[in-house]
PDB file of C-alpha atoms and ligand atoms in Angstrom:
ATOM      1  CA  MET J1413      19.894 -11.445 -13.261  1.00 44.00           C
ATOM      2  CA  ALA J1414      19.227 -14.137 -10.286  1.00 43.00           C
ATOM      3  CA  ASN J1415      17.274 -13.246  -7.462  1.00 46.00           C
ATOM      4  CA  ALA J1416      19.703 -11.570  -4.735  1.00 71.00           C
ATOM      5  CA  GLY J1417      17.517 -12.407  -1.251  1.00 89.00           C
ATOM      6  CA  SER J1418      15.715 -15.164   0.194  1.00 95.00           C
ATOM      7  CA  ARG J1419      13.067 -14.666   2.421  1.00 98.00           C
ATOM      8  CA  VAL J1420      10.291 -14.684   0.247  1.00 98.00           C
ATOM      9  CA  LYS J1421      11.511 -17.550  -1.464  1.00 98.00           C
ATOM     10  CA  GLY J1422       9.302 -19.087  -4.396  1.00 98.00           C
ATOM     11  CA  GLN J1423       6.368 -17.121  -2.891  1.00 98.00           C
ATOM     12  CA  LYS J1424       3.348 -15.416  -4.897  1.00 98.00           C
ATOM     13  CA  ALA J1425       2.936 -11.504  -4.234  1.00 99.00           C
ATOM     14  CA  LEU J1426       0.252  -9.281  -5.279  1.00 99.00           C
ATOM     15  CA  VAL J1427       1.014  -5.634  -4.835  1.00 99.00           C
ATOM     16  CA  THR J1428      -1.782  -3.045  -5.518  1.00 99.00           C
ATOM     17  CA  GLY J1429      -1.354   0.667  -6.490  1.00 98.00           C
ATOM     18  CA  ALA J1430       2.229  -0.617  -7.643  1.00 98.00           C
ATOM     19  CA  SER J1431       3.189   1.579 -10.771  1.00 98.00           C
ATOM     20  CA  MET J1432       5.360   3.958  -8.755  1.00 98.00           C
ATOM     21  CA  GLY J1433       6.165   5.305  -5.227  1.00 98.00           C
ATOM     22  CA  ILE J1434       5.857   2.821  -2.261  1.00 98.00           C
ATOM     23  CA  GLY J1435       3.888   0.115  -4.017  1.00 98.00           C
ATOM     24  CA  ARG J1436       6.684  -0.045  -7.268  1.00 98.00           C
ATOM     25  CA  ALA J1437       9.527  -0.173  -4.359  1.00 98.00           C
ATOM     26  CA  VAL J1438       7.552  -3.429  -2.751  1.00 99.00           C
ATOM     27  CA  ALA J1439       7.166  -4.876  -5.596  1.00 99.00           C
ATOM     28  CA  VAL J1440      10.630  -4.656  -6.753  1.00 98.00           C
ATOM     29  CA  GLY J1441      11.534  -5.750  -3.205  1.00 98.00           C
ATOM     30  CA  LEU J1442       9.464  -8.343  -2.724  1.00 98.00           C
ATOM     31  CA  ALA J1443      11.338  -9.566  -6.384  1.00 98.00           C
ATOM     32  CA  ARG J1444      14.557  -9.317  -4.776  1.00 98.00           C
ATOM     33  CA  GLU J1445      14.132 -10.989  -1.727  1.00 98.00           C
ATOM     34  CA  GLY J1446      13.174 -14.372  -4.066  1.00 98.00           C
ATOM     35  CA  ALA J1447       9.417 -13.924  -4.689  1.00 98.00           C
ATOM     36  CA  ALA J1448       8.441 -16.236  -7.683  1.00 98.00           C
ATOM     37  CA  VAL J1449       5.635 -14.013  -9.153  1.00 98.00           C
ATOM     38  CA  VAL J1450       4.581 -10.549  -8.369  1.00 99.00           C
ATOM     39  CA  GLY J1451       1.565  -9.056  -9.583  1.00 99.00           C
ATOM     40  CA  ILE J1452       1.464  -5.348 -10.124  1.00 99.00           C
ATOM     41  CA  ASN J1453      -1.558  -3.389 -10.059  1.00 99.00           C
ATOM     42  CA  TYR J1454      -2.517  -0.189 -11.338  1.00 98.00           C
ATOM     43  CA  SER J1455      -5.388   1.934 -12.390  1.00 98.00           C
ATOM     44  CA  SER J1456      -4.157   4.018 -15.555  1.00 98.00           C
ATOM     45  CA  SER J1457      -0.438   4.423 -15.248  1.00 98.00           C
ATOM     46  CA  GLU J1458       0.219   1.799 -17.825  1.00 98.00           C
ATOM     47  CA  ASP J1459       3.757   2.966 -18.798  1.00 98.00           C
ATOM     48  CA  GLN J1460       4.919   3.409 -15.105  1.00 98.00           C
ATOM     49  CA  ALA J1461       3.431  -0.099 -14.460  1.00 98.00           C
ATOM     50  CA  ARG J1462       5.025  -1.413 -17.648  1.00 98.00           C
ATOM     51  CA  GLU J1463       8.584   0.064 -15.877  1.00 98.00           C
ATOM     52  CA  THR J1464       7.883  -1.799 -12.268  1.00 98.00           C
ATOM     53  CA  ALA J1465       7.285  -4.930 -14.520  1.00 98.00           C
ATOM     54  CA  LYS J1466      10.768  -4.523 -15.928  1.00 98.00           C
ATOM     55  CA  LEU J1467      12.739  -3.861 -12.441  1.00 98.00           C
ATOM     56  CA  VAL J1468      10.509  -6.632 -11.175  1.00 98.00           C
ATOM     57  CA  GLU J1469      11.932  -9.092 -13.832  1.00 98.00           C
ATOM     58  CA  ALA J1470      15.316  -7.892 -13.768  1.00 98.00           C
ATOM     59  CA  GLU J1471      15.049  -9.302 -10.095  1.00 98.00           C
ATOM     60  CA  GLY J1472      14.304 -12.918 -11.431  1.00 97.00           C
ATOM     61  CA  ALA J1473      10.398 -12.652 -10.552  1.00 98.00           C
ATOM     62  CA  ARG J1474       7.565 -13.174 -13.099  1.00 98.00           C
ATOM     63  CA  ALA J1475       5.655  -9.742 -13.283  1.00 98.00           C
ATOM     64  CA  VAL J1476       1.762  -9.985 -14.059  1.00 98.00           C
ATOM     65  CA  LEU J1477       0.274  -6.787 -14.839  1.00 98.00           C
ATOM     66  CA  LEU J1478      -3.049  -6.196 -13.374  1.00 98.00           C
ATOM     67  CA  ARG J1479      -4.992  -3.157 -14.559  1.00 98.00           C
ATOM     68  CA  ALA J1480      -7.928  -2.375 -12.117  1.00 99.00           C
ATOM     69  CA  ASP J1481      -9.579   0.166 -10.153  1.00 98.00           C
ATOM     70  CA  VAL J1482      -9.468  -1.656  -6.524  1.00 99.00           C
ATOM     71  CA  SER J1483     -12.727   0.875  -5.735  1.00 98.00           C
ATOM     72  CA  ASP J1484     -14.756  -1.079  -8.320  1.00 98.00           C
ATOM     73  CA  GLU J1485     -15.951  -4.143  -6.759  1.00 98.00           C
ATOM     74  CA  GLN J1486     -16.282  -5.952 -10.203  1.00 98.00           C
ATOM     75  CA  GLN J1487     -12.586  -5.102 -11.179  1.00 98.00           C
ATOM     76  CA  ALA J1488     -11.170  -5.981  -7.968  1.00 98.00           C
ATOM     77  CA  GLN J1489     -13.006  -9.437  -7.856  1.00 98.00           C
ATOM     78  CA  ARG J1490     -11.457 -10.045 -11.413  1.00 98.00           C
ATOM     79  CA  MET J1491      -8.240  -8.718 -10.690  1.00 98.00           C
ATOM     80  CA  VAL J1492      -7.670 -11.484  -8.003  1.00 98.00           C
ATOM     81  CA  GLU J1493      -8.882 -14.223  -9.936  1.00 98.00           C
ATOM     82  CA  GLN J1494      -6.344 -12.964 -12.915  1.00 98.00           C
ATOM     83  CA  PHE J1495      -3.366 -13.314 -10.642  1.00 98.00           C
ATOM     84  CA  ILE J1496      -4.979 -16.617  -9.157  1.00 98.00           C
ATOM     85  CA  GLY J1497      -4.982 -17.914 -13.016  1.00 98.00           C
ATOM     86  CA  GLU J1498      -1.434 -16.603 -13.826  1.00 98.00           C
ATOM     87  CA  ALA J1499       0.245 -17.456 -10.332  1.00 98.00           C
ATOM     88  CA  GLY J1500      -1.835 -20.546  -9.375  1.00 98.00           C
ATOM     89  CA  ALA J1501      -1.865 -19.140  -5.607  1.00 98.00           C
ATOM     90  CA  ILE J1502      -1.341 -16.165  -3.499  1.00 98.00           C
ATOM     91  CA  ASP J1503       1.080 -16.108  -0.392  1.00 98.00           C
ATOM     92  CA  ILE J1504       1.695 -12.486   0.098  1.00 99.00           C
ATOM     93  CA  LEU J1505      -1.389  -9.135  -0.483  1.00 99.00           C
ATOM     94  CA  VAL J1506      -0.057  -5.797   0.156  1.00 99.00           C
ATOM     95  CA  ASN J1507      -2.498  -3.362   0.055  1.00 99.00           C
ATOM     96  CA  ASN J1508      -0.704  -0.258  -1.073  1.00 98.00           C
ATOM     97  CA  ALA J1509      -3.185   1.413  -3.416  1.00 98.00           C
ATOM     98  CA  GLY J1510      -4.209   5.005  -2.024  1.00 98.00           C
ATOM     99  CA  THR J1511      -4.577   8.363  -3.108  1.00 98.00           C
ATOM    100  CA  LEU J1512      -5.939  11.849  -1.556  1.00 97.00           C
ATOM    101  CA  VAL J1513      -7.353  12.855  -5.025  1.00 97.00           C
ATOM    102  CA  LYS J1514      -7.504  16.798  -3.420  1.00 96.00           C
ATOM    103  CA  ARG J1515      -6.814  19.081  -0.829  1.00 95.00           C
ATOM    104  CA  HIS J1516      -9.845  20.330   0.995  1.00 97.00           C
ATOM    105  CA  SER J1517     -11.174  21.509   4.379  1.00 97.00           C
ATOM    106  CA  ILE J1518     -13.776  19.694   5.801  1.00 97.00           C
ATOM    107  CA  GLU J1519     -16.414  23.119   5.407  1.00 97.00           C
ATOM    108  CA  GLY J1520     -17.826  22.662   1.855  1.00 96.00           C
ATOM    109  CA  MET J1521     -16.021  19.591   0.891  1.00 98.00           C
ATOM    110  CA  PRO J1522     -17.684  17.656  -2.207  1.00 98.00           C
ATOM    111  CA  THR J1523     -19.503  14.619  -1.285  1.00 98.00           C
ATOM    112  CA  GLU J1524     -17.847  12.964  -4.177  1.00 98.00           C
ATOM    113  CA  LEU J1525     -14.263  13.727  -3.026  1.00 98.00           C
ATOM    114  CA  TRP J1526     -15.038  12.523   0.522  1.00 98.00           C
ATOM    115  CA  ARG J1527     -16.808   9.486  -1.189  1.00 98.00           C
ATOM    116  CA  ARG J1528     -13.770   9.024  -3.976  1.00 98.00           C
ATOM    117  CA  VAL J1529     -11.265   8.901  -1.183  1.00 98.00           C
ATOM    118  CA  PHE J1530     -13.286   6.312   0.986  1.00 98.00           C
ATOM    119  CA  ALA J1531     -13.894   4.273  -2.030  1.00 98.00           C
ATOM    120  CA  VAL J1532     -10.069   3.734  -3.126  1.00 98.00           C
ATOM    121  CA  ASN J1533      -8.421   3.513   0.540  1.00 98.00           C
ATOM    122  CA  LEU J1534     -11.082   1.779   2.152  1.00 98.00           C
ATOM    123  CA  ASP J1535     -13.499   0.304   0.126  1.00 98.00           C
ATOM    124  CA  GLY J1536     -10.596  -0.799  -2.538  1.00 98.00           C
ATOM    125  CA  VAL J1537      -8.812  -2.966   0.549  1.00 99.00           C
ATOM    126  CA  PHE J1538     -12.129  -4.749   1.292  1.00 98.00           C
ATOM    127  CA  PHE J1539     -12.605  -5.749  -2.296  1.00 99.00           C
ATOM    128  CA  VAL J1540      -9.100  -7.039  -2.983  1.00 99.00           C
ATOM    129  CA  THR J1541      -8.781  -8.709   0.535  1.00 98.00           C
ATOM    130  CA  ARG J1542     -12.293 -10.396   0.319  1.00 98.00           C
ATOM    131  CA  ALA J1543     -11.594 -12.174  -3.047  1.00 98.00           C
ATOM    132  CA  ALA J1544      -8.063 -12.605  -2.114  1.00 98.00           C
ATOM    133  CA  ILE J1545      -8.615 -14.599   1.574  1.00 98.00           C
ATOM    134  CA  THR J1546     -10.925 -17.405  -0.398  1.00 96.00           C
ATOM    135  CA  HIS J1547      -7.427 -18.472  -2.030  1.00 98.00           C
ATOM    136  CA  MET J1548      -5.304 -17.479   0.721  1.00 98.00           C
ATOM    137  CA  LYS J1549      -6.775 -19.401   3.671  1.00 96.00           C
ATOM    138  CA  GLU J1550      -5.952 -22.551   1.927  1.00 92.00           C
ATOM    139  CA  ARG J1551      -1.826 -22.178   2.589  1.00 95.00           C
ATOM    140  CA  GLY J1552      -1.950 -19.269   4.966  1.00 98.00           C
ATOM    141  CA  GLY J1553       0.475 -16.070   4.241  1.00 98.00           C
ATOM    142  CA  ASN J1554       0.642 -12.283   4.966  1.00 98.00           C
ATOM    143  CA  ILE J1555      -1.666  -9.586   4.482  1.00 99.00           C
ATOM    144  CA  VAL J1556       0.051  -5.902   4.778  1.00 99.00           C
ATOM    145  CA  ASN J1557      -1.805  -2.356   4.603  1.00 99.00           C
ATOM    146  CA  ILE J1558      -0.524   0.585   3.803  1.00 98.00           C
ATOM    147  CA  THR J1559      -2.005   3.203   6.252  1.00 98.00           C
ATOM    148  CA  SER J1560      -0.320   6.750   7.375  1.00 98.00           C
ATOM    149  CA  VAL J1561       0.530   8.771   9.870  1.00 97.00           C
ATOM    150  CA  ALA J1562      -2.642  10.481   8.896  1.00 97.00           C
ATOM    151  CA  ALA J1563      -4.271   7.703  10.911  1.00 97.00           C
ATOM    152  CA  TYR J1564      -2.784   9.232  14.495  1.00 96.00           C
ATOM    153  CA  THR J1565      -2.491  12.968  13.646  1.00 94.00           C
ATOM    154  CA  GLY J1566      -5.826  14.027  11.548  1.00 96.00           C
ATOM    155  CA  GLY J1567      -3.242  14.612   8.455  1.00 94.00           C
ATOM    156  CA  GLY J1568      -1.614  17.199   7.248  1.00 90.00           C
ATOM    157  CA  PRO J1569      -3.423  20.544   5.693  1.00 91.00           C
ATOM    158  CA  GLY J1570      -6.879  19.649   3.718  1.00 95.00           C
ATOM    159  CA  SER J1571      -6.982  16.194   4.409  1.00 96.00           C
ATOM    160  CA  VAL J1572      -9.356  15.038   7.256  1.00 98.00           C
ATOM    161  CA  HIS J1573     -11.280  12.779   4.564  1.00 98.00           C
ATOM    162  CA  TYR J1574      -7.890  11.102   3.937  1.00 98.00           C
ATOM    163  CA  ALA J1575      -6.783  10.549   7.305  1.00 98.00           C
ATOM    164  CA  ALA J1576     -10.272   9.229   8.236  1.00 98.00           C
ATOM    165  CA  THR J1577      -9.440   6.490   5.591  1.00 98.00           C
ATOM    166  CA  LYS J1578      -6.501   5.676   7.203  1.00 98.00           C
ATOM    167  CA  GLY J1579      -7.720   5.496  11.026  1.00 98.00           C
ATOM    168  CA  GLY J1580     -10.377   2.814   9.172  1.00 98.00           C
ATOM    169  CA  LEU J1581      -7.462   0.904   7.813  1.00 98.00           C
ATOM    170  CA  ALA J1582      -5.761   0.857  11.061  1.00 98.00           C
ATOM    171  CA  THR J1583      -8.954  -0.371  12.669  1.00 98.00           C
ATOM    172  CA  LEU J1584      -9.497  -2.861   9.753  1.00 98.00           C
ATOM    173  CA  THR J1585      -5.726  -4.451  10.102  1.00 98.00           C
ATOM    174  CA  ILE J1586      -6.633  -5.372  13.556  1.00 98.00           C
ATOM    175  CA  GLY J1587      -9.894  -6.921  13.094  1.00 98.00           C
ATOM    176  CA  LEU J1588      -8.440  -8.923   9.919  1.00 98.00           C
ATOM    177  CA  ALA J1589      -5.373 -10.362  11.789  1.00 98.00           C
ATOM    178  CA  LYS J1590      -8.207 -11.412  14.428  1.00 98.00           C
ATOM    179  CA  GLU J1591     -10.365 -13.176  12.013  1.00 98.00           C
ATOM    180  CA  LEU J1592      -7.458 -14.753   9.853  1.00 98.00           C
ATOM    181  CA  ALA J1593      -5.352 -15.836  12.536  1.00 98.00           C
ATOM    182  CA  ALA J1594      -7.067 -19.123  12.297  1.00 98.00           C
ATOM    183  CA  TYR J1595      -6.048 -19.582   9.183  1.00 98.00           C
ATOM    184  CA  GLY J1596      -2.361 -18.780   9.230  1.00 98.00           C
ATOM    185  CA  ILE J1597      -2.796 -15.649   8.019  1.00 98.00           C
ATOM    186  CA  ARG J1598      -0.843 -12.889   9.710  1.00 99.00           C
ATOM    187  CA  VAL J1599      -2.289  -9.099   8.920  1.00 99.00           C
ATOM    188  CA  ASN J1600       0.048  -6.100   9.937  1.00 99.00           C
ATOM    189  CA  ALA J1601      -0.038  -2.601   8.774  1.00 98.00           C
ATOM    190  CA  VAL J1602       3.332   0.009   7.790  1.00 98.00           C
ATOM    191  CA  ALA J1603       2.634   3.580   8.293  1.00 98.00           C
ATOM    192  CA  PRO J1604       4.808   5.983   6.705  1.00 98.00           C
ATOM    193  CA  GLY J1605       5.425   9.428   7.643  1.00 97.00           C
ATOM    194  CA  PRO J1606       6.177  11.716   4.667  1.00 96.00           C
ATOM    195  CA  ILE J1607       7.427   9.754   1.935  1.00 97.00           C
ATOM    196  CA  ASP J1608       9.062  10.909  -1.634  1.00 96.00           C
ATOM    197  CA  THR J1609       6.843   9.929  -3.987  1.00 97.00           C
ATOM    198  CA  PRO J1610       4.851  11.392  -7.017  1.00 94.00           C
ATOM    199  CA  PHE J1611       1.949  11.711  -4.401  1.00 94.00           C
ATOM    200  CA  HIS J1612       3.439  14.779  -2.723  1.00 91.00           C
ATOM    201  CA  GLU J1613       4.080  15.866  -6.394  1.00 89.00           C
ATOM    202  CA  ARG J1614       0.654  15.731  -7.118  1.00 90.00           C
ATOM    203  CA  PHE J1615      -0.972  16.972  -3.580  1.00 90.00           C
ATOM    204  CA  THR J1616       1.666  18.855  -1.533  1.00 90.00           C
ATOM    205  CA  PRO J1617       2.613  22.326  -2.319  1.00 89.00           C
ATOM    206  CA  GLU J1618       6.168  23.174  -1.875  1.00 88.00           C
ATOM    207  CA  GLU J1619       5.669  25.164   1.633  1.00 84.00           C
ATOM    208  CA  HIS J1620       3.966  22.021   2.704  1.00 86.00           C
ATOM    209  CA  ARG J1621       6.760  20.052   1.905  1.00 90.00           C
ATOM    210  CA  GLN J1622       9.157  22.068   4.207  1.00 90.00           C
ATOM    211  CA  SER J1623       6.832  21.839   6.960  1.00 89.00           C
ATOM    212  CA  PHE J1624       6.820  17.891   6.725  1.00 90.00           C
ATOM    213  CA  VAL J1625      10.251  17.596   7.008  1.00 91.00           C
ATOM    214  CA  GLU J1626      10.531  19.894  10.039  1.00 91.00           C
ATOM    215  CA  SER J1627       8.065  17.347  11.925  1.00 91.00           C
ATOM    216  CA  THR J1628      10.471  14.979  11.414  1.00 95.00           C
ATOM    217  CA  LEU J1629      13.327  13.762  13.659  1.00 95.00           C
ATOM    218  CA  LEU J1630      15.277  12.954  10.963  1.00 96.00           C
ATOM    219  CA  ARG J1631      14.629  16.501   8.967  1.00 95.00           C
ATOM    220  CA  ARG J1632      14.071  14.504   5.486  1.00 96.00           C
ATOM    221  CA  PHE J1633      11.752  12.907   3.599  1.00 97.00           C
ATOM    222  CA  GLY J1634      11.539   8.912   3.960  1.00 98.00           C
ATOM    223  CA  THR J1635      12.506   7.067   0.620  1.00 98.00           C
ATOM    224  CA  PRO J1636       9.957   4.305  -1.025  1.00 98.00           C
ATOM    225  CA  GLU J1637      12.701   1.526  -0.074  1.00 98.00           C
ATOM    226  CA  GLU J1638      12.689   2.399   3.590  1.00 98.00           C
ATOM    227  CA  VAL J1639       9.130   1.957   3.652  1.00 98.00           C
ATOM    228  CA  ALA J1640       9.269  -1.260   1.543  1.00 98.00           C
ATOM    229  CA  ALA J1641      11.988  -2.434   4.248  1.00 98.00           C
ATOM    230  CA  ALA J1642       9.228  -2.957   7.119  1.00 98.00           C
ATOM    231  CA  VAL J1643       6.974  -4.270   4.421  1.00 98.00           C
ATOM    232  CA  LEU J1644       9.374  -7.091   3.261  1.00 98.00           C
ATOM    233  CA  PHE J1645      10.278  -7.781   7.200  1.00 98.00           C
ATOM    234  CA  LEU J1646       6.539  -8.264   8.091  1.00 98.00           C
ATOM    235  CA  VAL J1647       5.903 -10.430   5.002  1.00 98.00           C
ATOM    236  CA  SER J1648       8.747 -12.728   5.950  1.00 98.00           C
ATOM    237  CA  ASP J1649       9.435 -15.331   8.725  1.00 97.00           C
ATOM    238  CA  GLU J1650      11.478 -13.047  10.481  1.00 97.00           C
ATOM    239  CA  SER J1651       8.224 -11.395  11.975  1.00 98.00           C
ATOM    240  CA  SER J1652       6.489 -14.593  12.661  1.00 98.00           C
ATOM    241  CA  TYR J1653       5.209 -13.877  16.173  1.00 98.00           C
ATOM    242  CA  ILE J1654       3.567 -10.621  15.104  1.00 98.00           C
ATOM    243  CA  THR J1655       0.307  -9.776  13.682  1.00 98.00           C
ATOM    244  CA  GLY J1656      -2.378  -7.044  14.303  1.00 98.00           C
ATOM    245  CA  SER J1657       0.504  -4.943  14.604  1.00 98.00           C
ATOM    246  CA  THR J1658       1.631  -1.477  12.685  1.00 98.00           C
ATOM    247  CA  ILE J1659       5.391  -0.006  12.125  1.00 98.00           C
ATOM    248  CA  ASP J1660       5.830   3.544  11.817  1.00 98.00           C
ATOM    249  CA  VAL J1661       8.231   4.411   9.186  1.00 98.00           C
ATOM    250  CA  ASN J1662       8.242   8.306   9.530  1.00 97.00           C
ATOM    251  CA  GLY J1663      11.658  10.087  10.430  1.00 97.00           C
ATOM    252  CA  GLY J1664      10.500  10.108  14.440  1.00 95.00           C
ATOM    253  CA  MET J1665       7.351  12.113  13.769  1.00 92.00           C
ATOM    254  CA  PHE J1666       5.846  11.772  17.022  1.00 84.00           C
ATOM    255  CA  PHE J1667       8.834  13.057  19.085  1.00 81.00           C
ATOM    256  CA  ARG J1668       9.025  16.212  17.555  1.00 63.00           C
ATOM    257  CA  LEU J1669       7.695  18.098  20.446  1.00 56.00           C
TER     258      LEU J1669
HETATM  259  P1  NAP W2479       1.443   7.354  -5.283  1.00 67.35           P
HETATM  260  O1  NAP W2479       3.155   7.811  -5.958  1.00 67.35           O
HETATM  261  O2  NAP W2479       0.626   8.684  -5.513  1.00 67.35           O
HETATM  262  O3  NAP W2479       1.321   6.132  -6.026  1.00 67.35           O
HETATM  263  C1  NAP W2479       0.013   5.584  -5.794  1.00 67.35           C
HETATM  264  C2  NAP W2479      -0.158   4.337  -6.630  1.00 67.35           C
HETATM  265  O4  NAP W2479      -1.586   4.064  -6.342  1.00 67.35           O
HETATM  266  C3  NAP W2479      -0.383   4.211  -8.112  1.00 67.35           C
HETATM  267  O5  NAP W2479       0.646   3.131  -8.331  1.00 67.35           O
HETATM  268  C4  NAP W2479      -1.519   4.373  -8.503  1.00 67.35           C
HETATM  269  O6  NAP W2479      -1.407   3.803  -9.825  1.00 67.35           O
HETATM  270  C5  NAP W2479      -2.326   3.579  -7.464  1.00 67.35           C
HETATM  271  N1  NAP W2479      -3.609   3.781  -7.332  1.00 67.35           N
HETATM  272  C6  NAP W2479      -4.248   4.913  -7.194  1.00 67.35           C
HETATM  273  N2  NAP W2479      -5.530   4.940  -6.856  1.00 67.35           N
HETATM  274  C7  NAP W2479      -6.120   3.684  -7.524  1.00 67.35           C
HETATM  275  C8  NAP W2479      -7.329   2.752  -7.723  1.00 67.35           C
HETATM  276  N3  NAP W2479      -8.369   3.400  -7.651  1.00 67.35           N
HETATM  277  N4  NAP W2479      -7.094   1.525  -8.040  1.00 67.35           N
HETATM  278  C9  NAP W2479      -5.460   0.741  -8.348  1.00 67.35           C
HETATM  279  N5  NAP W2479      -4.775   1.545  -8.198  1.00 67.35           N
HETATM  280  C10 NAP W2479      -4.739   3.165  -7.756  1.00 67.35           C
HETATM  281  O7  NAP W2479       1.336   6.834  -3.785  1.00 67.35           O
HETATM  282  P2  NAP W2479       2.438   6.821  -2.828  1.00 67.35           P
HETATM  283  O8  NAP W2479       3.264   7.672  -2.142  1.00 67.35           O
HETATM  284  O9  NAP W2479       3.378   5.932  -3.241  1.00 67.35           O
HETATM  285  O10 NAP W2479       1.709   6.080  -1.544  1.00 67.35           O
HETATM  286  C11 NAP W2479       1.232   4.574  -1.375  1.00 67.35           C
HETATM  287  C12 NAP W2479       0.507   4.324  -0.269  1.00 67.35           C
HETATM  288  O11 NAP W2479       1.424   4.981   0.732  1.00 67.35           O
HETATM  289  C13 NAP W2479      -0.965   4.981  -0.194  1.00 67.35           C
HETATM  290  O12 NAP W2479      -1.819   4.276   0.436  1.00 67.35           O
HETATM  291  C14 NAP W2479      -0.734   6.094   0.272  1.00 67.35           C
HETATM  292  O13 NAP W2479      -2.003   6.914   1.005  1.00 67.35           O
HETATM  293  C15 NAP W2479       0.182   5.829   1.392  1.00 67.35           C
HETATM  294  N6  NAP W2479       1.032   6.778   2.079  1.00 67.35           N
HETATM  295  C16 NAP W2479       2.143   7.577   1.325  1.00 67.35           C
HETATM  296  C17 NAP W2479       2.556   8.348   2.032  1.00 67.35           C
HETATM  297  C18 NAP W2479       3.611   9.541   1.498  1.00 67.35           C
HETATM  298  O14 NAP W2479       4.136  10.565   2.396  1.00 67.35           O
HETATM  299  N7  NAP W2479       4.181   9.139  -0.061  1.00 67.35           N
HETATM  300  C19 NAP W2479       2.436   8.683   3.450  1.00 67.35           C
HETATM  301  C20 NAP W2479       1.919   7.967   4.160  1.00 67.35           C
HETATM  302  C21 NAP W2479       1.036   6.594   3.267  1.00 67.35           C
HETATM  303  P3  NAP W2479      -2.521   4.383 -11.033  1.00 67.35           P
HETATM  304  O15 NAP W2479      -1.600   6.149 -11.267  1.00 67.35           O
HETATM  305  O16 NAP W2479      -2.496   3.722 -12.083  1.00 67.35           O
HETATM  306  O17 NAP W2479      -3.908   5.041 -10.412  1.00 67.35           O
END
């Protein structure tokens, strides 16, 4: 099937954590908008990553599967080099891979849990972005970081470790925007509220799900495609005067009270 849109026509895009959920919707959306090559990173969900690749190819783009744990410095670096080897360049980087690992109150929180969430959500963005910038500097481009409403709220039950990483990522987004503007690289973020993905199947018990729904004005979970729509806007020329900004995709969560 031919590409349906043309907002990122011919561009080469790398999406971390694209085997499912928001990352998959972003990868497929980029392909639909004319990306020539879409890099699909994952760390363990091979079958789901292959499914994303099929969906990307069905939209007319070339899919490149990239197995790498973004929290591992060497693997992150190799992943970017592998993508450059396959695609020749990188125009768009979407730092989406993220995890909660486990809900836990701060009292007694295992140090390994704290460190693992920081390693994936923050170190991972640092490793991948640092490696990608070397190539992106040559021709400019766009970086979008997926933060979270948790960056402002401190997170739902048992997720202070996760919220802290997303707060850090929000700040990193602004710092990178300042540093990389000179190279024609815009850096923005999308901060989702509750989005219906495998993330919640794993980490959110049913009773918390209902309270998330009630915390939104729109009284429902969002879809991965609704987050992808904001990412697509930020990587397209439609947002050419926007950098260092965050788009909140949260069903009006801030305005419930
Ligand atoms: P998800 O359904 O749990 O999917 C997470 C993706 O990240 C998977 O593709 C997973 O692949 C990948 N991943 C996890 N650890 C990785 C690692 N170390 N290296 C490489 N890839 C890794 O999550 P989601 O709901 O789509 O969330 C995507 C992003 O949005 C995350 O950053 C999350 O924090 C953020 N977010 C989500 C929500 C929400 O309500 N869903 C709200 C706010 C923000 P493997 O299984 O192969 O590891």
